[in-house]
Short mmCIF file of N, CA and C in Angstrom, two decimals:
data_model
loop_
_atom_site.label_atom_id
_atom_site.label_comp_id
_atom_site.label_asym_id
_atom_site.label_seq_id
_atom_site.Cartn_x
_atom_site.Cartn_y
_atom_site.Cartn_z
N MET A 3 -85.11 -125.73 31.56
CA MET A 3 -85.95 -126.41 30.61
C MET A 3 -87.41 -126.32 31.02
N GLU A 4 -87.67 -126.37 32.34
CA GLU A 4 -89.04 -126.28 32.82
C GLU A 4 -89.65 -124.91 32.56
N LYS A 5 -88.80 -123.91 32.34
CA LYS A 5 -89.28 -122.56 32.02
C LYS A 5 -89.44 -122.39 30.51
N GLY A 6 -89.19 -123.45 29.73
CA GLY A 6 -89.31 -123.37 28.29
C GLY A 6 -88.06 -122.86 27.60
N LEU A 7 -86.96 -122.77 28.33
CA LEU A 7 -85.69 -122.33 27.74
C LEU A 7 -84.93 -123.52 27.18
N ASN A 8 -84.01 -123.24 26.30
CA ASN A 8 -83.11 -124.28 25.79
C ASN A 8 -81.96 -124.42 26.77
N ALA A 9 -81.51 -125.64 26.97
CA ALA A 9 -80.40 -125.87 27.90
C ALA A 9 -79.53 -127.00 27.39
N SER A 10 -78.24 -126.85 27.62
CA SER A 10 -77.29 -127.95 27.34
C SER A 10 -76.29 -127.97 28.47
N TRP A 11 -75.72 -129.13 28.69
CA TRP A 11 -74.68 -129.25 29.71
C TRP A 11 -73.65 -130.25 29.23
N MET A 12 -72.44 -129.99 29.61
CA MET A 12 -71.34 -130.86 29.20
C MET A 12 -70.44 -131.09 30.41
N PRO A 13 -70.64 -132.22 31.11
CA PRO A 13 -69.81 -132.49 32.28
C PRO A 13 -68.44 -133.00 31.89
N SER A 14 -67.48 -132.79 32.78
CA SER A 14 -66.14 -133.30 32.59
C SER A 14 -65.73 -133.98 33.89
N TYR A 15 -65.66 -135.30 33.85
CA TYR A 15 -65.34 -136.05 35.06
C TYR A 15 -63.93 -136.64 35.00
N GLY A 16 -63.69 -137.53 34.06
CA GLY A 16 -62.37 -138.14 33.92
C GLY A 16 -61.76 -138.53 35.26
N PRO A 17 -60.43 -138.43 35.37
CA PRO A 17 -59.77 -138.80 36.62
C PRO A 17 -60.05 -137.80 37.74
N GLU A 18 -60.58 -136.62 37.39
CA GLU A 18 -60.86 -135.61 38.41
C GLU A 18 -61.87 -136.12 39.43
N MET A 19 -62.68 -137.06 39.02
CA MET A 19 -63.74 -137.56 39.89
C MET A 19 -63.18 -138.12 41.20
N ARG A 20 -61.93 -138.45 41.21
CA ARG A 20 -61.33 -139.07 42.39
C ARG A 20 -60.50 -138.09 43.21
N GLY A 21 -60.91 -136.84 43.25
CA GLY A 21 -60.25 -135.92 44.15
C GLY A 21 -59.78 -134.61 43.53
N GLY A 22 -59.76 -134.51 42.24
CA GLY A 22 -59.32 -133.27 41.61
C GLY A 22 -60.51 -132.39 41.30
N THR A 23 -60.37 -131.59 40.29
CA THR A 23 -61.48 -130.72 39.91
C THR A 23 -62.31 -131.38 38.82
N CYS A 24 -63.59 -131.41 39.01
CA CYS A 24 -64.49 -131.80 37.94
C CYS A 24 -65.33 -130.56 37.65
N ASN A 25 -65.87 -130.49 36.46
CA ASN A 25 -66.62 -129.30 36.11
C ASN A 25 -67.73 -129.66 35.14
N CYS A 26 -68.62 -128.72 34.98
CA CYS A 26 -69.73 -128.90 34.07
C CYS A 26 -70.02 -127.56 33.42
N LYS A 27 -70.08 -127.54 32.12
CA LYS A 27 -70.44 -126.33 31.38
C LYS A 27 -71.93 -126.40 31.07
N VAL A 28 -72.63 -125.34 31.41
CA VAL A 28 -74.07 -125.26 31.21
C VAL A 28 -74.37 -124.03 30.37
N VAL A 29 -75.22 -124.21 29.37
CA VAL A 29 -75.67 -123.09 28.55
C VAL A 29 -77.19 -123.07 28.63
N VAL A 30 -77.74 -121.91 28.98
CA VAL A 30 -79.19 -121.73 29.03
C VAL A 30 -79.51 -120.52 28.17
N SER A 31 -80.49 -120.68 27.28
CA SER A 31 -80.80 -119.59 26.36
C SER A 31 -82.23 -119.71 25.87
N ASP A 32 -82.82 -118.57 25.52
CA ASP A 32 -84.11 -118.64 24.87
C ASP A 32 -83.94 -118.80 23.36
N ASP A 33 -82.70 -118.71 22.89
CA ASP A 33 -82.37 -118.97 21.49
C ASP A 33 -81.88 -120.41 21.33
N LYS A 34 -81.77 -120.85 20.10
CA LYS A 34 -81.21 -122.16 19.81
C LYS A 34 -79.75 -122.19 20.26
N ILE A 35 -79.33 -123.28 20.88
CA ILE A 35 -77.93 -123.42 21.34
C ILE A 35 -77.19 -124.21 20.27
N LEU A 36 -76.24 -123.56 19.65
CA LEU A 36 -75.51 -124.21 18.56
C LEU A 36 -74.37 -125.07 19.07
N SER A 37 -73.83 -124.75 20.25
CA SER A 37 -72.73 -125.53 20.81
C SER A 37 -72.71 -125.36 22.33
N PRO A 38 -72.46 -126.44 23.07
CA PRO A 38 -72.34 -126.33 24.53
C PRO A 38 -70.93 -125.88 24.96
N ILE A 39 -70.08 -125.64 24.00
CA ILE A 39 -68.68 -125.31 24.31
C ILE A 39 -68.49 -123.79 24.36
N PHE A 40 -67.84 -123.32 25.41
CA PHE A 40 -67.46 -121.92 25.52
C PHE A 40 -66.16 -121.85 26.30
N THR A 41 -65.44 -120.78 26.16
CA THR A 41 -64.16 -120.66 26.86
C THR A 41 -64.21 -119.72 28.05
N ARG A 42 -65.11 -118.75 28.02
CA ARG A 42 -65.19 -117.76 29.09
C ARG A 42 -66.63 -117.71 29.62
N PRO A 43 -66.85 -118.25 30.81
CA PRO A 43 -68.21 -118.22 31.35
C PRO A 43 -68.63 -116.82 31.78
N THR A 44 -69.93 -116.55 31.69
CA THR A 44 -70.45 -115.28 32.18
C THR A 44 -70.82 -115.38 33.66
N LYS A 45 -71.06 -116.60 34.10
CA LYS A 45 -71.38 -116.86 35.50
C LYS A 45 -70.70 -118.17 35.89
N ALA A 46 -70.34 -118.29 37.17
CA ALA A 46 -69.68 -119.52 37.61
C ALA A 46 -70.01 -119.80 39.07
N ILE A 47 -70.07 -121.08 39.38
CA ILE A 47 -70.17 -121.55 40.75
C ILE A 47 -68.89 -122.34 41.00
N ILE A 48 -68.08 -121.88 41.95
CA ILE A 48 -66.78 -122.50 42.22
C ILE A 48 -66.82 -123.12 43.61
N MET A 49 -66.68 -124.43 43.67
CA MET A 49 -66.85 -125.15 44.94
C MET A 49 -65.57 -125.27 45.77
N ASN A 50 -64.38 -125.22 45.12
CA ASN A 50 -63.16 -125.42 45.89
C ASN A 50 -61.97 -124.66 45.29
N ARG A 51 -60.90 -124.59 46.04
CA ARG A 51 -59.71 -123.82 45.62
C ARG A 51 -59.10 -124.37 44.33
N ASN A 52 -59.03 -125.69 44.21
CA ASN A 52 -58.44 -126.28 43.00
C ASN A 52 -59.20 -125.85 41.75
N SER A 53 -60.51 -125.78 41.85
CA SER A 53 -61.32 -125.36 40.70
C SER A 53 -61.09 -123.88 40.39
N LEU A 54 -60.99 -123.06 41.43
CA LEU A 54 -60.72 -121.64 41.19
C LEU A 54 -59.37 -121.48 40.49
N ASP A 55 -58.37 -122.18 40.99
CA ASP A 55 -57.04 -122.08 40.38
C ASP A 55 -57.05 -122.55 38.93
N ARG A 56 -57.76 -123.64 38.68
CA ARG A 56 -57.80 -124.20 37.33
C ARG A 56 -58.48 -123.26 36.34
N PHE A 57 -59.51 -122.55 36.76
CA PHE A 57 -60.30 -121.74 35.83
C PHE A 57 -60.08 -120.24 35.97
N MET A 58 -59.22 -119.81 36.88
CA MET A 58 -59.03 -118.38 37.12
C MET A 58 -58.76 -117.60 35.84
N ASP A 59 -57.93 -118.13 34.96
CA ASP A 59 -57.58 -117.38 33.75
C ASP A 59 -58.74 -117.28 32.75
N LYS A 60 -59.84 -117.98 33.01
CA LYS A 60 -61.00 -117.94 32.12
C LYS A 60 -62.16 -117.14 32.72
N LEU A 61 -61.97 -116.59 33.92
CA LEU A 61 -63.05 -115.91 34.62
C LEU A 61 -63.04 -114.39 34.46
N ASP A 62 -62.16 -113.88 33.62
CA ASP A 62 -62.00 -112.43 33.50
C ASP A 62 -63.23 -111.73 32.93
N LYS A 63 -64.11 -112.44 32.25
CA LYS A 63 -65.32 -111.83 31.69
C LYS A 63 -66.58 -112.21 32.48
N ALA A 64 -66.40 -112.94 33.56
CA ALA A 64 -67.55 -113.38 34.34
C ALA A 64 -68.23 -112.20 35.02
N GLU A 65 -69.55 -112.22 35.00
CA GLU A 65 -70.34 -111.19 35.66
C GLU A 65 -70.53 -111.53 37.14
N ILE A 66 -70.80 -112.79 37.40
CA ILE A 66 -71.08 -113.27 38.75
C ILE A 66 -70.30 -114.56 39.00
N ILE A 67 -69.68 -114.65 40.16
CA ILE A 67 -69.05 -115.89 40.60
C ILE A 67 -69.50 -116.16 42.03
N VAL A 68 -70.06 -117.34 42.25
CA VAL A 68 -70.44 -117.77 43.59
C VAL A 68 -69.31 -118.68 44.07
N LEU A 69 -68.69 -118.29 45.19
CA LEU A 69 -67.55 -119.02 45.74
C LEU A 69 -67.90 -119.70 47.05
N ASN A 70 -67.45 -120.91 47.22
CA ASN A 70 -67.62 -121.63 48.48
C ASN A 70 -66.54 -121.15 49.44
N SER A 71 -66.88 -120.21 50.29
CA SER A 71 -65.88 -119.63 51.20
C SER A 71 -65.46 -120.60 52.30
N SER A 72 -66.11 -121.75 52.41
CA SER A 72 -65.66 -122.78 53.34
C SER A 72 -64.32 -123.36 52.89
N LEU A 73 -64.10 -123.37 51.57
CA LEU A 73 -62.90 -123.99 51.01
C LEU A 73 -62.03 -123.03 50.21
N ILE A 74 -62.48 -121.80 50.04
CA ILE A 74 -61.72 -120.85 49.23
C ILE A 74 -61.50 -119.58 50.04
N ASP A 75 -60.24 -119.27 50.24
CA ASP A 75 -59.86 -118.01 50.87
C ASP A 75 -59.20 -117.18 49.79
N LEU A 76 -59.84 -116.09 49.38
CA LEU A 76 -59.31 -115.29 48.29
C LEU A 76 -58.09 -114.49 48.73
N SER A 77 -57.04 -114.57 47.93
CA SER A 77 -55.84 -113.76 48.17
C SER A 77 -56.08 -112.37 47.59
N GLU A 78 -55.20 -111.45 47.91
CA GLU A 78 -55.30 -110.11 47.33
C GLU A 78 -55.12 -110.18 45.81
N GLU A 79 -54.27 -111.08 45.35
CA GLU A 79 -54.08 -111.27 43.91
C GLU A 79 -55.37 -111.76 43.24
N ASP A 80 -56.05 -112.71 43.91
CA ASP A 80 -57.34 -113.20 43.39
C ASP A 80 -58.34 -112.06 43.29
N LYS A 81 -58.43 -111.28 44.35
CA LYS A 81 -59.38 -110.17 44.38
C LYS A 81 -59.09 -109.16 43.28
N GLU A 82 -57.82 -108.93 43.02
CA GLU A 82 -57.45 -107.99 41.96
C GLU A 82 -57.86 -108.54 40.59
N LYS A 83 -57.62 -109.83 40.36
CA LYS A 83 -57.99 -110.44 39.08
C LYS A 83 -59.50 -110.44 38.86
N LEU A 84 -60.24 -110.51 39.95
CA LEU A 84 -61.70 -110.61 39.85
C LEU A 84 -62.40 -109.30 40.23
N LYS A 85 -61.68 -108.21 40.19
CA LYS A 85 -62.21 -106.93 40.68
C LYS A 85 -63.44 -106.44 39.90
N ASP A 86 -63.61 -106.86 38.68
CA ASP A 86 -64.74 -106.43 37.87
C ASP A 86 -65.91 -107.42 37.91
N THR A 87 -65.79 -108.39 38.78
CA THR A 87 -66.79 -109.46 38.88
C THR A 87 -67.53 -109.36 40.20
N LYS A 88 -68.82 -109.59 40.17
CA LYS A 88 -69.60 -109.64 41.41
C LYS A 88 -69.28 -110.98 42.08
N LEU A 89 -68.65 -110.92 43.24
CA LEU A 89 -68.29 -112.13 43.98
C LEU A 89 -69.30 -112.36 45.10
N ILE A 90 -69.84 -113.55 45.14
CA ILE A 90 -70.77 -113.94 46.19
C ILE A 90 -70.12 -115.08 46.96
N CYS A 91 -69.68 -114.79 48.17
CA CYS A 91 -68.99 -115.78 48.99
C CYS A 91 -69.98 -116.41 49.96
N VAL A 92 -70.07 -117.73 49.90
CA VAL A 92 -71.05 -118.48 50.67
C VAL A 92 -70.34 -119.58 51.45
N ASP A 93 -70.63 -119.66 52.73
CA ASP A 93 -70.04 -120.68 53.59
C ASP A 93 -70.80 -122.00 53.39
N ALA A 94 -70.70 -122.54 52.19
CA ALA A 94 -71.55 -123.66 51.75
C ALA A 94 -71.38 -124.92 52.58
N ASN A 95 -70.17 -125.28 52.92
CA ASN A 95 -69.98 -126.52 53.69
C ASN A 95 -70.63 -126.44 55.06
N GLU A 96 -70.42 -125.31 55.74
CA GLU A 96 -71.01 -125.14 57.07
C GLU A 96 -72.53 -125.12 57.00
N LEU A 97 -73.07 -124.41 56.03
CA LEU A 97 -74.53 -124.36 55.90
C LEU A 97 -75.10 -125.73 55.55
N ALA A 98 -74.41 -126.47 54.69
CA ALA A 98 -74.87 -127.81 54.31
C ALA A 98 -74.89 -128.74 55.52
N LEU A 99 -73.86 -128.67 56.35
CA LEU A 99 -73.84 -129.48 57.57
C LEU A 99 -74.99 -129.10 58.49
N GLU A 100 -75.24 -127.82 58.59
CA GLU A 100 -76.35 -127.34 59.41
C GLU A 100 -77.69 -127.84 58.86
N ALA A 101 -77.78 -127.94 57.55
CA ALA A 101 -79.01 -128.43 56.91
C ALA A 101 -79.18 -129.94 57.04
N GLY A 102 -78.08 -130.65 57.31
CA GLY A 102 -78.20 -132.09 57.51
C GLY A 102 -77.18 -132.95 56.82
N SER A 103 -76.47 -132.43 55.81
CA SER A 103 -75.50 -133.25 55.09
C SER A 103 -74.54 -132.38 54.27
N ILE A 104 -73.26 -132.71 54.34
CA ILE A 104 -72.25 -132.00 53.53
C ILE A 104 -72.58 -132.14 52.04
N GLN A 105 -73.29 -133.18 51.68
CA GLN A 105 -73.65 -133.40 50.28
C GLN A 105 -74.62 -132.33 49.76
N CYS A 106 -75.14 -131.51 50.63
CA CYS A 106 -76.05 -130.44 50.22
C CYS A 106 -75.31 -129.14 49.92
N ALA A 107 -73.99 -129.15 49.96
CA ALA A 107 -73.23 -127.92 49.69
C ALA A 107 -73.56 -127.37 48.30
N ASN A 108 -73.76 -128.25 47.34
CA ASN A 108 -74.11 -127.79 45.99
C ASN A 108 -75.47 -127.10 45.97
N MET A 109 -76.40 -127.56 46.77
CA MET A 109 -77.72 -126.92 46.83
C MET A 109 -77.63 -125.56 47.51
N VAL A 110 -76.76 -125.44 48.50
CA VAL A 110 -76.53 -124.14 49.13
C VAL A 110 -76.02 -123.16 48.08
N MET A 111 -75.08 -123.61 47.27
CA MET A 111 -74.51 -122.76 46.23
C MET A 111 -75.56 -122.39 45.18
N ILE A 112 -76.41 -123.34 44.81
CA ILE A 112 -77.48 -123.05 43.85
C ILE A 112 -78.44 -122.02 44.44
N GLY A 113 -78.72 -122.13 45.74
CA GLY A 113 -79.58 -121.14 46.38
C GLY A 113 -79.00 -119.74 46.29
N ALA A 114 -77.70 -119.62 46.57
CA ALA A 114 -77.03 -118.32 46.49
C ALA A 114 -77.02 -117.81 45.06
N TYR A 115 -76.75 -118.68 44.12
CA TYR A 115 -76.74 -118.30 42.70
C TYR A 115 -78.13 -117.82 42.26
N THR A 116 -79.15 -118.52 42.70
CA THR A 116 -80.52 -118.19 42.33
C THR A 116 -80.88 -116.76 42.71
N LYS A 117 -80.37 -116.30 43.84
CA LYS A 117 -80.68 -114.94 44.30
C LYS A 117 -80.18 -113.88 43.31
N HIS A 118 -79.15 -114.21 42.54
CA HIS A 118 -78.53 -113.24 41.64
C HIS A 118 -78.69 -113.58 40.16
N SER A 119 -79.56 -114.53 39.86
CA SER A 119 -79.70 -114.98 38.48
C SER A 119 -81.13 -114.86 37.98
N LYS A 120 -81.25 -114.53 36.73
CA LYS A 120 -82.57 -114.52 36.10
C LYS A 120 -82.88 -115.88 35.49
N ALA A 121 -81.87 -116.74 35.41
CA ALA A 121 -82.04 -118.04 34.75
C ALA A 121 -82.78 -119.05 35.64
N ILE A 122 -82.69 -118.87 36.95
CA ILE A 122 -83.31 -119.83 37.87
C ILE A 122 -84.27 -119.09 38.78
N ASP A 123 -85.47 -119.60 38.90
CA ASP A 123 -86.48 -119.04 39.79
C ASP A 123 -86.51 -119.89 41.06
N LEU A 124 -86.46 -119.25 42.22
CA LEU A 124 -86.39 -119.96 43.50
C LEU A 124 -87.54 -120.94 43.68
N GLU A 125 -88.75 -120.49 43.47
CA GLU A 125 -89.90 -121.38 43.68
C GLU A 125 -89.93 -122.52 42.66
N GLN A 126 -89.52 -122.22 41.46
CA GLN A 126 -89.51 -123.25 40.43
C GLN A 126 -88.49 -124.35 40.74
N ILE A 127 -87.31 -123.94 41.24
CA ILE A 127 -86.31 -124.96 41.57
C ILE A 127 -86.77 -125.80 42.76
N LYS A 128 -87.46 -125.18 43.70
CA LYS A 128 -88.00 -125.93 44.84
C LYS A 128 -89.03 -126.95 44.37
N GLU A 129 -89.91 -126.55 43.47
CA GLU A 129 -90.91 -127.47 42.94
C GLU A 129 -90.24 -128.62 42.18
N SER A 130 -89.20 -128.31 41.46
CA SER A 130 -88.47 -129.33 40.72
C SER A 130 -87.86 -130.36 41.67
N ILE A 131 -87.27 -129.89 42.76
CA ILE A 131 -86.68 -130.80 43.75
C ILE A 131 -87.77 -131.67 44.39
N LYS A 132 -88.89 -131.07 44.73
CA LYS A 132 -89.99 -131.84 45.32
C LYS A 132 -90.45 -132.94 44.38
N GLU A 133 -90.53 -132.62 43.10
CA GLU A 133 -90.99 -133.61 42.11
C GLU A 133 -89.96 -134.72 41.90
N ARG A 134 -88.70 -134.34 41.74
CA ARG A 134 -87.67 -135.33 41.43
C ARG A 134 -87.36 -136.27 42.60
N PHE A 135 -87.53 -135.79 43.82
CA PHE A 135 -87.22 -136.59 44.99
C PHE A 135 -88.46 -136.89 45.83
N LYS A 136 -89.61 -136.96 45.20
CA LYS A 136 -90.87 -137.12 45.94
C LYS A 136 -90.91 -138.40 46.77
N ASP A 137 -90.15 -139.41 46.40
CA ASP A 137 -90.13 -140.65 47.16
C ASP A 137 -89.10 -140.63 48.29
N LYS A 138 -88.41 -139.49 48.45
CA LYS A 138 -87.38 -139.37 49.49
C LYS A 138 -87.61 -138.08 50.28
N PRO A 139 -88.59 -138.09 51.18
CA PRO A 139 -88.95 -136.84 51.88
C PRO A 139 -87.81 -136.20 52.66
N LYS A 140 -86.91 -136.99 53.23
CA LYS A 140 -85.78 -136.41 53.97
C LYS A 140 -84.82 -135.68 53.02
N VAL A 141 -84.64 -136.22 51.83
CA VAL A 141 -83.79 -135.58 50.83
C VAL A 141 -84.42 -134.26 50.39
N VAL A 142 -85.72 -134.27 50.18
CA VAL A 142 -86.43 -133.05 49.79
C VAL A 142 -86.24 -132.00 50.88
N GLU A 143 -86.47 -132.38 52.12
CA GLU A 143 -86.38 -131.44 53.24
C GLU A 143 -84.97 -130.83 53.34
N MET A 144 -83.93 -131.67 53.27
CA MET A 144 -82.55 -131.17 53.37
C MET A 144 -82.21 -130.24 52.20
N ASN A 145 -82.61 -130.64 50.99
CA ASN A 145 -82.30 -129.82 49.82
C ASN A 145 -83.02 -128.48 49.85
N LEU A 146 -84.28 -128.48 50.24
CA LEU A 146 -85.02 -127.22 50.32
C LEU A 146 -84.43 -126.30 51.39
N LYS A 147 -84.08 -126.87 52.52
CA LYS A 147 -83.45 -126.08 53.59
C LYS A 147 -82.12 -125.52 53.11
N SER A 148 -81.34 -126.32 52.40
CA SER A 148 -80.05 -125.89 51.89
C SER A 148 -80.19 -124.75 50.90
N ILE A 149 -81.15 -124.87 49.99
CA ILE A 149 -81.39 -123.82 49.01
C ILE A 149 -81.79 -122.52 49.70
N ASP A 150 -82.68 -122.62 50.68
CA ASP A 150 -83.11 -121.42 51.41
C ASP A 150 -81.95 -120.78 52.16
N MET A 151 -81.09 -121.59 52.76
CA MET A 151 -79.95 -121.06 53.51
C MET A 151 -78.96 -120.37 52.55
N GLY A 152 -78.71 -120.98 51.41
CA GLY A 152 -77.83 -120.37 50.41
C GLY A 152 -78.42 -119.09 49.87
N TYR A 153 -79.70 -119.08 49.61
CA TYR A 153 -80.39 -117.88 49.11
C TYR A 153 -80.25 -116.75 50.12
N ALA A 154 -80.47 -117.08 51.39
CA ALA A 154 -80.39 -116.07 52.45
C ALA A 154 -78.96 -115.49 52.57
N GLN A 155 -77.96 -116.37 52.49
CA GLN A 155 -76.59 -115.87 52.62
C GLN A 155 -76.12 -115.19 51.34
N GLY A 156 -76.66 -115.62 50.20
CA GLY A 156 -76.26 -115.02 48.93
C GLY A 156 -76.68 -113.58 48.83
#
């Protein structure tokens, strides 16, 4: 949105919030977005094995998938199903702990995604984090470090 693009997101929490898979569908476009609903993502960030299993049958058209290799070990069957997809495996949990908090694993993944996406600009996302968390300097520092670490590994 800060780049002037249209964006929509549709989170799904439900009972998944307590240990299962939760997900969020995001659409970013320079055109008008008529619906936030889609069945086959072109890009995906997968944080854990349960999420990969749940969405595997919908990833056949994905161009890029960023996988948290701390929690996902791809089988040969997985690799075969995703053979036409650019897979970016990131040790997000370990890098997040190194950055200061396991809660930064999502920022590590965003950093890796940013390296391979035209939708997110690295410097712009850093500025956004600085602005949104300006009253929490330690949070800013951990998130920026996490993004840089994910970008480097991505």
